[in-house]
XYZ file of C-alpha atoms in Angstrom:
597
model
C -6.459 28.244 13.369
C -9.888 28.730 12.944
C -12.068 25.440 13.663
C -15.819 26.215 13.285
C -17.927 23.865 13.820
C -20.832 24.989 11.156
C -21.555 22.674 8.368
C -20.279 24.622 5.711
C -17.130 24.789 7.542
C -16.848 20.933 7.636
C -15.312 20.857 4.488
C -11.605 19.765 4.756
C -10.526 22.437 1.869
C -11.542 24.972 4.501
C -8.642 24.449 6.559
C -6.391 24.677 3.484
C -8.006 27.799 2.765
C -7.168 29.710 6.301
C -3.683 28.734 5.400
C -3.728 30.379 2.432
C -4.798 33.202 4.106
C -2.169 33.109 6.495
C 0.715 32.608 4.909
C -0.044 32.604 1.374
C 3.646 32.776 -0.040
C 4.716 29.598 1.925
C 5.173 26.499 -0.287
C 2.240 23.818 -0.236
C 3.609 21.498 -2.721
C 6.870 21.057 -4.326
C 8.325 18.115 -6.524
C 12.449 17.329 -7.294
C 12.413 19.697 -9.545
C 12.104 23.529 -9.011
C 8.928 23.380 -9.213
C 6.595 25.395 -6.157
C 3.379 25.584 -5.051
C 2.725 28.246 -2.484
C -0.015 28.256 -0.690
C -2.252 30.946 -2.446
C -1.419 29.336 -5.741
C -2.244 25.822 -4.696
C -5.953 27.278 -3.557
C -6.161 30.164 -7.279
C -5.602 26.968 -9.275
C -7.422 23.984 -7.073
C -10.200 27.487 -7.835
C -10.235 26.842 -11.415
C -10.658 23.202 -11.231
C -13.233 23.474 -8.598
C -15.453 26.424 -11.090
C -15.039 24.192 -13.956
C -16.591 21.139 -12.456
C -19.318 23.676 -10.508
C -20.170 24.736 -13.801
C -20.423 21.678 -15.512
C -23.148 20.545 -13.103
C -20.973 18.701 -10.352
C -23.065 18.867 -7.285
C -22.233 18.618 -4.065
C -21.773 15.481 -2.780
C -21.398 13.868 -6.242
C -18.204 11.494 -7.413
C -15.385 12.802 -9.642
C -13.015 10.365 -10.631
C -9.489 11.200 -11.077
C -6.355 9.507 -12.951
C -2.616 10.393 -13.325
C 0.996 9.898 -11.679
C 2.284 11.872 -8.584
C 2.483 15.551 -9.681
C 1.748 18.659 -8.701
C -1.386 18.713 -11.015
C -2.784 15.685 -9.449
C -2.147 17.765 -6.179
C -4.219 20.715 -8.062
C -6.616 18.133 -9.343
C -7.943 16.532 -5.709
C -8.027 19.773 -3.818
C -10.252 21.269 -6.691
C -12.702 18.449 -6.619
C -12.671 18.584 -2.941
C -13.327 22.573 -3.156
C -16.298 21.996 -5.512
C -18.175 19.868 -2.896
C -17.706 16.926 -5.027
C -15.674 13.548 -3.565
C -12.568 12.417 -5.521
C -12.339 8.817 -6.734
C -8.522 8.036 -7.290
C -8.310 5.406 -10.397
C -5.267 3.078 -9.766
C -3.184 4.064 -13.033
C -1.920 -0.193 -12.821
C -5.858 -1.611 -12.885
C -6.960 -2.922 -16.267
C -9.136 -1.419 -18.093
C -12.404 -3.499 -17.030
C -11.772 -2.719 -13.202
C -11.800 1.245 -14.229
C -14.577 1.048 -15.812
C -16.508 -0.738 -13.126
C -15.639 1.670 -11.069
C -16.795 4.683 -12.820
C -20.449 2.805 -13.335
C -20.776 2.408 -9.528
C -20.083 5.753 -7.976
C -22.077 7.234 -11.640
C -19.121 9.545 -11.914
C -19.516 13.250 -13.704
C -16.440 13.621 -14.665
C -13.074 12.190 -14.958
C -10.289 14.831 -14.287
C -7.106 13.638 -16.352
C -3.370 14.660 -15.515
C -0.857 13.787 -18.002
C 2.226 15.978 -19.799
C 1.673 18.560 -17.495
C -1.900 19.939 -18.113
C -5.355 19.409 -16.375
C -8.441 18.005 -18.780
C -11.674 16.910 -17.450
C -13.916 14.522 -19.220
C -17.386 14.387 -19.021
C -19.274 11.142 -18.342
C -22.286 12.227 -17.391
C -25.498 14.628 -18.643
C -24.615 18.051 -16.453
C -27.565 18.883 -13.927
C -27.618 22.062 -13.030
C -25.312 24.572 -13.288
C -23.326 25.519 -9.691
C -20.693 27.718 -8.214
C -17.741 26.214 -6.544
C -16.406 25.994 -3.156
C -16.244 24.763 0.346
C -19.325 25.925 1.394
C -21.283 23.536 -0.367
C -20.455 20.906 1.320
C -23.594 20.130 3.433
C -22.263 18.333 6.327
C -19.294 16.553 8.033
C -20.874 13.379 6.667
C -20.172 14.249 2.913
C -18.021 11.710 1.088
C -14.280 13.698 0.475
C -13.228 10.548 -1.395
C -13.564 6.927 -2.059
C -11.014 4.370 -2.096
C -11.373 1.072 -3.520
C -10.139 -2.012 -1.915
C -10.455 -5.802 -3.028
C -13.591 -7.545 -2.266
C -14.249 -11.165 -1.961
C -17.179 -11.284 -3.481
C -15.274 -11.019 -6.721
C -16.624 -7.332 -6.908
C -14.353 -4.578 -5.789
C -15.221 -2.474 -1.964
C -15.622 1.568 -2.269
C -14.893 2.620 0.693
C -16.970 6.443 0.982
C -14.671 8.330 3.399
C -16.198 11.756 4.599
C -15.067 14.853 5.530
C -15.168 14.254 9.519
C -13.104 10.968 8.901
C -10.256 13.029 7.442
C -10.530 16.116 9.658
C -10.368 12.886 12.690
C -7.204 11.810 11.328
C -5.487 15.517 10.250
C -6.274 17.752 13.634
C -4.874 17.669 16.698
C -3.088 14.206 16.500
C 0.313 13.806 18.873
C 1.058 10.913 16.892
C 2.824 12.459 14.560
C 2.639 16.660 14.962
C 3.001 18.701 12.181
C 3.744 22.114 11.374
C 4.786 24.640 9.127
C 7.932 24.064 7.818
C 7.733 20.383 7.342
C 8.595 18.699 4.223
C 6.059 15.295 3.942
C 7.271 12.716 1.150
C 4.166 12.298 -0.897
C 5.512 9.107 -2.239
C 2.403 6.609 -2.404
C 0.076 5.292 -5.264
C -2.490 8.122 -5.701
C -5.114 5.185 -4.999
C -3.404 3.804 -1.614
C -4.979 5.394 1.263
C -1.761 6.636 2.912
C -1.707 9.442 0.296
C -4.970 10.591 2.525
C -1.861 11.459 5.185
C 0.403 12.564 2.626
C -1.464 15.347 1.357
C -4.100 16.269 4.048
C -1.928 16.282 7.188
C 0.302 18.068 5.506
C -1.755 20.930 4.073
C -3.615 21.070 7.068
C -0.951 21.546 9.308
C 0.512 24.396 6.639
C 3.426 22.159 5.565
C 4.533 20.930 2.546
C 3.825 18.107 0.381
C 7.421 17.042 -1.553
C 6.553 14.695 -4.421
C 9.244 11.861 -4.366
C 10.119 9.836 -6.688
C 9.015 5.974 -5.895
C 11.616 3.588 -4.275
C 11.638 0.963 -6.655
C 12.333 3.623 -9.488
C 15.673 5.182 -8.179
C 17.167 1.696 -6.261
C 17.547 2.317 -2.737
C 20.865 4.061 -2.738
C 19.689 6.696 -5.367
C 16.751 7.112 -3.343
C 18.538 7.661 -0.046
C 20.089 10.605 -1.872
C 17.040 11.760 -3.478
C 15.132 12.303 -0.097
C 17.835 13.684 2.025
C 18.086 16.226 -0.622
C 14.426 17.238 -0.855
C 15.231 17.427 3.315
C 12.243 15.463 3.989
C 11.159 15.429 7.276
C 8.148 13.119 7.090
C 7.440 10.233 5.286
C 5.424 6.779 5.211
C 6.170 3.789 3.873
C 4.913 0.321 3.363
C 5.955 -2.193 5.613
C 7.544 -4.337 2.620
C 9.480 -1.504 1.181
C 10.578 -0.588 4.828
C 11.615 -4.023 5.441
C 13.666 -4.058 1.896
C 15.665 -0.567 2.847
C 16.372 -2.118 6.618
C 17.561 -5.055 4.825
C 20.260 -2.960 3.089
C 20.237 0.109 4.484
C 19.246 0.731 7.840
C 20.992 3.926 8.757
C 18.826 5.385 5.420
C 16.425 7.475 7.739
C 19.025 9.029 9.732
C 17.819 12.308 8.045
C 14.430 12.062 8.656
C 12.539 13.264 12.005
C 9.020 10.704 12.026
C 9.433 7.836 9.554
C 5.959 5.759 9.452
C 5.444 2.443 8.820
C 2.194 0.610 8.060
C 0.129 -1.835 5.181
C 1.233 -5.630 7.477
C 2.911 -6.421 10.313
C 6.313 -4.989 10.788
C 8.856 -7.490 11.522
C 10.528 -7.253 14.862
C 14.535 -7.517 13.485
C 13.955 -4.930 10.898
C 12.663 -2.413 13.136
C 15.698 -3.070 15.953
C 18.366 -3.075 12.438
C 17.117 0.737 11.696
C 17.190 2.263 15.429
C 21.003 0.296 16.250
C 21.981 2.384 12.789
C 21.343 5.968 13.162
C 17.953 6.040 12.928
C 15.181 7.960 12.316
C 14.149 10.783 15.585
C 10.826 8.537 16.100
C 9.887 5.420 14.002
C 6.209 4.527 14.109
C 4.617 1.209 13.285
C 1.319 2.979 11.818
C -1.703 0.608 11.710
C -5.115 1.236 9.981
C -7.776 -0.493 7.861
C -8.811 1.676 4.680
C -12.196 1.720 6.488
C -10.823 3.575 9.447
C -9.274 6.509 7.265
C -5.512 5.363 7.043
C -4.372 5.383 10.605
C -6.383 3.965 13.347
C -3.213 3.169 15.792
C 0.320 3.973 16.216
C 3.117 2.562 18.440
C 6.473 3.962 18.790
C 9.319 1.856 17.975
C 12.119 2.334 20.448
C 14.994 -0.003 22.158
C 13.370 0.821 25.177
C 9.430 -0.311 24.014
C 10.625 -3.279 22.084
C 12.525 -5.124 24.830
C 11.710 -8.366 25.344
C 9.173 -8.610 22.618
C 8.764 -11.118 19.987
C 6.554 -8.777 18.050
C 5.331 -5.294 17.300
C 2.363 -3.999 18.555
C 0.133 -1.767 16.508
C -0.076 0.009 19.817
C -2.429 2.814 21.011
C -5.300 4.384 19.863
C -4.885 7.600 17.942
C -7.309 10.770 19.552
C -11.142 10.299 19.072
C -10.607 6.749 18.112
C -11.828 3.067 19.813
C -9.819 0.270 19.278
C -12.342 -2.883 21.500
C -11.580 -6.574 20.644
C -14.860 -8.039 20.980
C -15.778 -11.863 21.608
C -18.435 -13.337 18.575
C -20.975 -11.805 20.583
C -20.228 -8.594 20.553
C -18.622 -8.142 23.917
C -15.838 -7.043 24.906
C -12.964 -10.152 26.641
C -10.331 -9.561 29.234
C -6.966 -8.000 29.185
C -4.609 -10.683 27.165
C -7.539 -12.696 25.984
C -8.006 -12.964 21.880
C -10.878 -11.385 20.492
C -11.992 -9.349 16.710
C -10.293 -6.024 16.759
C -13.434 -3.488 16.101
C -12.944 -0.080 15.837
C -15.061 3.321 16.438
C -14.774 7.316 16.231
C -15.539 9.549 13.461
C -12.596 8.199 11.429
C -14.763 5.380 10.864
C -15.920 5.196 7.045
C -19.867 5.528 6.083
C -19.565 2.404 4.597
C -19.580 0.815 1.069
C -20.310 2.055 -1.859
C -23.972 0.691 -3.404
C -23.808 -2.271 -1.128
C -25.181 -2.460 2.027
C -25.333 -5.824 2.851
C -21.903 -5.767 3.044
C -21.846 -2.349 4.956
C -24.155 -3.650 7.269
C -22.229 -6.809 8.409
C -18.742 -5.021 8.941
C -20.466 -1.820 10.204
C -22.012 -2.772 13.012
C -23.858 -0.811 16.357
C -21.481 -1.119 19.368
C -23.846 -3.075 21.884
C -21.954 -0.718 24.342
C -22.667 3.138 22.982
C -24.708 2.783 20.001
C -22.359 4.199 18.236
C -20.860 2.608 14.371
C -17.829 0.599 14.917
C -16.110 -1.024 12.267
C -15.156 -4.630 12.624
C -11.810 -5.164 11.187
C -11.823 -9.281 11.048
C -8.366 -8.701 12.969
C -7.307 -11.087 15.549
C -5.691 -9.191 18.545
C -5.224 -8.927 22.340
C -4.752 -5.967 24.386
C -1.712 -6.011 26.833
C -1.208 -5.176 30.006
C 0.448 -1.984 29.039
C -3.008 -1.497 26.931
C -1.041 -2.142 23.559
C -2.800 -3.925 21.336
C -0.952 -6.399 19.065
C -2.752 -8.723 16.372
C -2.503 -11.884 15.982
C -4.165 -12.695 11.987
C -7.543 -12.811 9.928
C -10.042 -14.167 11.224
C -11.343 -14.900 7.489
C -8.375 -15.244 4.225
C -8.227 -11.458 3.592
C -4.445 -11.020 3.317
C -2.227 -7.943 2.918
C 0.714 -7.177 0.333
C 3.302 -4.706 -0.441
C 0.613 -2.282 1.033
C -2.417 -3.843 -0.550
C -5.130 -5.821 1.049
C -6.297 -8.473 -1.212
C -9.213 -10.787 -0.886
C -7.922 -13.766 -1.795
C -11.651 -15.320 -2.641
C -11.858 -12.748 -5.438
C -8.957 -13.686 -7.404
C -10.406 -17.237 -7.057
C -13.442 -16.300 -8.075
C -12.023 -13.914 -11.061
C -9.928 -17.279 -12.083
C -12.757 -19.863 -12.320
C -14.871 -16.436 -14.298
C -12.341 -16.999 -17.437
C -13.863 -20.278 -18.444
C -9.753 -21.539 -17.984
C -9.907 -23.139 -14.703
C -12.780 -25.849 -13.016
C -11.834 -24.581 -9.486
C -9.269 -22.450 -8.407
C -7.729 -21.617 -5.184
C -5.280 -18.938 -4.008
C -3.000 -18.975 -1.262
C -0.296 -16.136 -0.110
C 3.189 -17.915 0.717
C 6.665 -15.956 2.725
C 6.879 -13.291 3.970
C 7.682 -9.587 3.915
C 9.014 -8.559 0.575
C 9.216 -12.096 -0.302
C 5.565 -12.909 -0.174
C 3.384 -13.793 -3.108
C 0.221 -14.924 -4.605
C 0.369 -19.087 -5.381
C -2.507 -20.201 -7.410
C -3.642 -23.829 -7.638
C -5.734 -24.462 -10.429
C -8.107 -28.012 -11.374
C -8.289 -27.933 -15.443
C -11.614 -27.766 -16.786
C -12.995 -31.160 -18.239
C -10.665 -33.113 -20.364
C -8.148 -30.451 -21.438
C -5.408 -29.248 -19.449
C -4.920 -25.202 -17.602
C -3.688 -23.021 -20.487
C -1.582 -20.910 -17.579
C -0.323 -18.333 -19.698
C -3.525 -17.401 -20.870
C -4.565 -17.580 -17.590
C -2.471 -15.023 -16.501
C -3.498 -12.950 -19.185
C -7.126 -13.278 -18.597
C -6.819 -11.896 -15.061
C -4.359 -9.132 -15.995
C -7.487 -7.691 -18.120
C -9.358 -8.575 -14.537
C -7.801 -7.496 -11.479
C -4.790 -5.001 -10.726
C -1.233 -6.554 -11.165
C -0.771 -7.341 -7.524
C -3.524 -9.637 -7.239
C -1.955 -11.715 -10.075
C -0.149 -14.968 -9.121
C 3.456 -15.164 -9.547
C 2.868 -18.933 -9.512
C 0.819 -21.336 -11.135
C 0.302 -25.157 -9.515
C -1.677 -27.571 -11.547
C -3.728 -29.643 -9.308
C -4.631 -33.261 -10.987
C -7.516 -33.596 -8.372
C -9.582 -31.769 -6.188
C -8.163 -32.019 -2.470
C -10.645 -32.578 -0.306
C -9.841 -32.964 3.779
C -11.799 -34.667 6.286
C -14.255 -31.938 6.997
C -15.041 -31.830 3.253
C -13.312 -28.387 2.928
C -10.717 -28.351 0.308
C -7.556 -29.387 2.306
C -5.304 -25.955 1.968
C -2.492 -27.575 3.843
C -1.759 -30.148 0.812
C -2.036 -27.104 -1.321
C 0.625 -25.689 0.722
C 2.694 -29.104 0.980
C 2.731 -29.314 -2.950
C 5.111 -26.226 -2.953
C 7.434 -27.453 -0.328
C 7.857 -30.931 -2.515
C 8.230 -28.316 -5.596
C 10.892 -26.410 -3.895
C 13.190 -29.677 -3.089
C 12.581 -31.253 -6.618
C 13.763 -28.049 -7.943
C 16.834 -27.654 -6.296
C 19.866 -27.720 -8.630
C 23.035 -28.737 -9.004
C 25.566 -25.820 -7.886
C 27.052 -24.064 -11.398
C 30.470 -24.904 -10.146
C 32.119 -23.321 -13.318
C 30.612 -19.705 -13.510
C 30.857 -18.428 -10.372
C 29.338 -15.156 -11.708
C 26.087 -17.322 -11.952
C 26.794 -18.789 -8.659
C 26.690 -15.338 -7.081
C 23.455 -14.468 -8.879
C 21.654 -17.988 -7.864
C 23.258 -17.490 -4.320
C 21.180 -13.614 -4.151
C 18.219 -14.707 -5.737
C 18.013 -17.237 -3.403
C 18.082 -14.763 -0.146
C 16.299 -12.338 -1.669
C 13.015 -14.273 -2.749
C 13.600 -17.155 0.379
C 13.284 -20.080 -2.443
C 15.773 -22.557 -2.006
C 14.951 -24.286 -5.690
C 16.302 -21.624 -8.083
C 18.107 -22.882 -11.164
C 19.919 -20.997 -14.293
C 16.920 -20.675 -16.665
C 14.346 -19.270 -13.853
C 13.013 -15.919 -14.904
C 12.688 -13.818 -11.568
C 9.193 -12.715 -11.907
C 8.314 -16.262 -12.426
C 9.646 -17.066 -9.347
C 7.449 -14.366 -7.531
C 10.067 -11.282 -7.839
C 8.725 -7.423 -7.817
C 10.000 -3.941 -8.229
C 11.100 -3.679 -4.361
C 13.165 -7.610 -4.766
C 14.565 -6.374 -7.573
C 15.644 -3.485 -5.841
C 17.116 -5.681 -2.958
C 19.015 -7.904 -5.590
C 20.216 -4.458 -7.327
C 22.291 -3.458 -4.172
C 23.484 -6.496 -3.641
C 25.138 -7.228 -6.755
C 26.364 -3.595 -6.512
C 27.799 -4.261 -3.525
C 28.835 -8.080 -3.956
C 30.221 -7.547 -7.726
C 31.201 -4.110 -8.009
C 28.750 -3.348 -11.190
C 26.745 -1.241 -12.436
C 22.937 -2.658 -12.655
C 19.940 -1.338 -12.291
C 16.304 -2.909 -11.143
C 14.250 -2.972 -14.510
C 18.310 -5.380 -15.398
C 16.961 -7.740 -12.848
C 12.837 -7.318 -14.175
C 13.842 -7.640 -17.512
C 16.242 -10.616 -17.948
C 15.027 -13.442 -19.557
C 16.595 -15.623 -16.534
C 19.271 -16.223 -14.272
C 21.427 -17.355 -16.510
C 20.824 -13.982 -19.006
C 21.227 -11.489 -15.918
C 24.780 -13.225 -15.158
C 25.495 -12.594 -19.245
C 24.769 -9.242 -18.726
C 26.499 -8.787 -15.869
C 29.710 -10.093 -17.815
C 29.601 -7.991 -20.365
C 28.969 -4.701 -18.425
C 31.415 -5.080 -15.987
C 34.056 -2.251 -15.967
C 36.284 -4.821 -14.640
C 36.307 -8.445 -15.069
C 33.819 -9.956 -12.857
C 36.078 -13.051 -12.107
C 39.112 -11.024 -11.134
C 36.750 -9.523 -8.615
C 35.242 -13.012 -6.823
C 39.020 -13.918 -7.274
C 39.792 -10.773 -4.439
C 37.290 -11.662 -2.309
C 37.758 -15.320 -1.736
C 41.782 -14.218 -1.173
C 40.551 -11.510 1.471
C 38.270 -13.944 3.222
């Protein structure tokens, strides 16, 4: 392939292009359906899209937002922006309202490109300038934005990270982690705003593969899913570390099918990864590590018996091509083999920084005292090994990651003191793995008490639904520790006291329920469960629900789906419903298994 080095060439669409050229009838994009992209439709129709925004007055370099589910049209939608000149801003389809239109203020966006029932619309938000043709050449240099992906920001205002073109083409060309090549089927299974669909889509087409829109996880149930991708054939795929660690859970010989199966969003645990390669695994599992600032992946390590004996952890491992992984002492220079320093990373997959504010860009985007050269500093703990692995080792401030999602836990605090609901507020992630979730500790505003409900609903409006608390504590004082810092581990203590005061008395006479309360228990790693909990309550989500599906499934012999487990009222209503849509009667069933045991 064809890899010039002019600036009009530096536009990623380009290399989608000399694919089309090549093999124009090969499928770019496909979903479950029979629905096919090939290659030279992908780039006629991504050619509409692209003239219709040129002519509207998109210039190059400019924003244009766009908002739908996985499709093929949102596949049709980002490629065209990209071939305009212009950089796409994926809008999370889950934020409220507020957060969208915050973001379309800051990055001034021309238009908004819509995909719903199957058609393409673009909205204009802005006056048009002047009047343009499309396509790749007008990008103007490798330093154009292709896209910006917002993260959470702990200022209480949301981080757009501008990603440009030689960030993507750093992650896409000429990377052994994980080679590509016509032929391949990639599972494009990811939020359109999560920065893994970057690899999703632009590996992919740049490598002349396919993209194979999946349906999500947590909407089939794991086994439904299982089938799903071995019949699309998929060959790659990436998944979050939660999601990976619910299918090892109850699956682990579900990637037998699949050739590379990534992994990446927090830190893989160490059992899970050993349960999927003792079951049939995948040909290569790869813990995949990478803030959004670094353009998805930064580093990979491969995940085999051989490279995880005798640890007690996974490494986020080596360096992908062109890329610097230093951890750096508080001065800025680099410590010792084995010694614990601030992972800071460099390359062209480094982002230009944030979006409108560069204060902030210019304390995590700092000159390597070393080169010169822009390295970002990830506020990652790590230590290199004497292999030259690097493994981390936490935050060195309270940014936290989730289900994927990297959350600032200050701005939730800040967005729940901002309602006028709370005098101080304070936010704390507790378990782990799929199990994790937001606690929030809240100190009632003057002589009234926290209306939590309202609460709730005041940050839904706020913040995306991840960044919500599952849990509410009310806090009757302010705890303050002896260096006048609120004192986060009596925070932490008040759950652990909640947990024992809330553990019931076993439902001796429904064993149905007993079942239930026993899963629910496992699943969510609360010990205090009792009949009338209502599983979101208690800090269940779409991939626990999943976990507690297959489990009854297998445990009860019944049919039940995840939204059963979202949707009950409680415990006590699931095991109701269990009852009553049994084929056969649940009790006869338990009655089996304690004889057979």
């Amino acid at each position: 392939m064809n890899r010039d080095n002019d600036a009009a060439d530096q536009n990623v669409a380009c290399l989608v292009q000399q694919w089309a050229a090549v093999q124009p009838a090969a499928p770019a994009a496909c979903d479950g359906t029979s629905s096919v992209l090939t290659y030279a439709q992908l780039w006629e129709r991504a050619g509409e899209v692209a003239d219709q925004l040129a002519g509207g007055g998109v210039a190059a370099g400019e924003y244009v937002a766009v908002r739908g589910p996985r499709s093929l049209d949102l596949l049709v939608a980002v490629l065209g922006i990209v071939r305009a000149g212009a950089a796409y801003v994926p809008l999370d389809a889950h934020a409220p309202a507020e957060r969208i239109g915050a973001i379309l203020d800051e990055t001034a966006a021309r238009a908004v490109v819509d995909v719903h029932n199957g058609a393409l619309t673009v909205e204009w938000t802005r006056q048009a300038g002047h009047l343009g043709e499309a396509g790749a050449s007008r990008t103007r240099s490798a330093d154009d934005p292709i896209y910006v992906a917002y993260t959470s920001g702990s200022t209480g205002r949301p981080k757009g990270v501008v990603i440009p073109h030689r960030a993507v083409r750093r992650l896409v060309l000429d990377q052994p982690y994980c080679p590509l090549a016509p032929g391949d089927r990639v599972a494009n299974s990811s939020n359109p705003a999560f920065d893994a669909t970057t690899f999703e889509i632009w590996s992919t087409w740049c490598a002349g593969a396919t993209v194979v829109v999946v349906p999500a996880l947590t909407d089939l149930g794991i086994e439904s899913w299982v089938e799903e991708t071995r019949r699309l054939q998929i060959t790659t795929m990436f998944l979050t570390t939660s999601l990976f660690h619910a299918v090892a859970r109850e699956r682990p010989d579900a990637f037998r099918s699949v050739r590379d199966l990534l992994v990446g969003g927090e830190q893989m645990e160490i059992g899970a990864a050993r349960a999927v390669l003792a079951s049939d695994p995948p040909k290569r599992l790869i813990n995949a590590y990478g803030p959004t600032e670094t353009t998805t992946f930064a580093s990979f390590f491969t995940c085999t018996p051989a490279t995880l004996n005798g640890l007690d952890q996974v490494p986020v491992g080596f360096a992908l091509e062109n890329t610097d992984l230093s951890i750096m002492d508080e001065d800025g220079h680099g410590v010792s083999d084995g010694e614990v320093g601030e992972l800071w990373i460099g390359g062209p997959g480094v982002a230009t920084g944030y979006l409108g504010q560069d204060d902030l860009t210019a304390q995590r985007f700092v000159s390597d005292p070393r080169t010169g050269r822009t390295m970002y500093r990830t506020g990652d703990l790590a230590r290199r090994r004497s292999d030259g692995a690097v493994e981390l080792l936490g935050r060195r401030d309270r940014q936290v990651k989730m289900r994927g999602y990297r959350i600032e836990l200050e701005e939730i605090e800040r967005a729940a003191t901002g309602t006028g609901l709370a005098a101080a507020a304070f936010v704390e992630r507790v378990g782990e793995g799929p199990s994790a979730m937001l606690v929030g500790f809240v100190l009632p505003p003057a002589n009234a008490s926290v209306d939590l409900p309202g609460l709730t609903e005041a940050l839904s409006r706020r913040l995306p639904d991840y960044m919500v608390p599952a849990r509410w504590v009310e806090l009757t004082h302010l705890p303050v520790g002896p260096t006048g810092k609120v004192d986060r581990d009596y925070l932490r203590a008040l759950l652990d006291a909640d947990a024992r005061e809330l553990e019931p008395t076993p439902e001796v006479d429904d064993p149905v329920l007993q079942q239930v309360r026993a899963i629910w228990r496992e699943v969510l790693g609360r010990p205090g469960v009792s009949p009338g909990d209502n599983f979101i309550d208690l800090g269940g989500n779409s991939i626990l629900a999943v976990q507690v599906m297959s489990r009854l499934q297998q445990q009860l012999s019944v049919e039940v789906e995840a939204a059963d487990v979202l949707l009950a009222d409680s415990m006590a209503d699931l095991a109701r419903s269990l009852r009553s849509g049994a084929r056969t009667p649940l009790t006869s069933h338990l009655d089996l298994q304690r004889e057979s045991s």
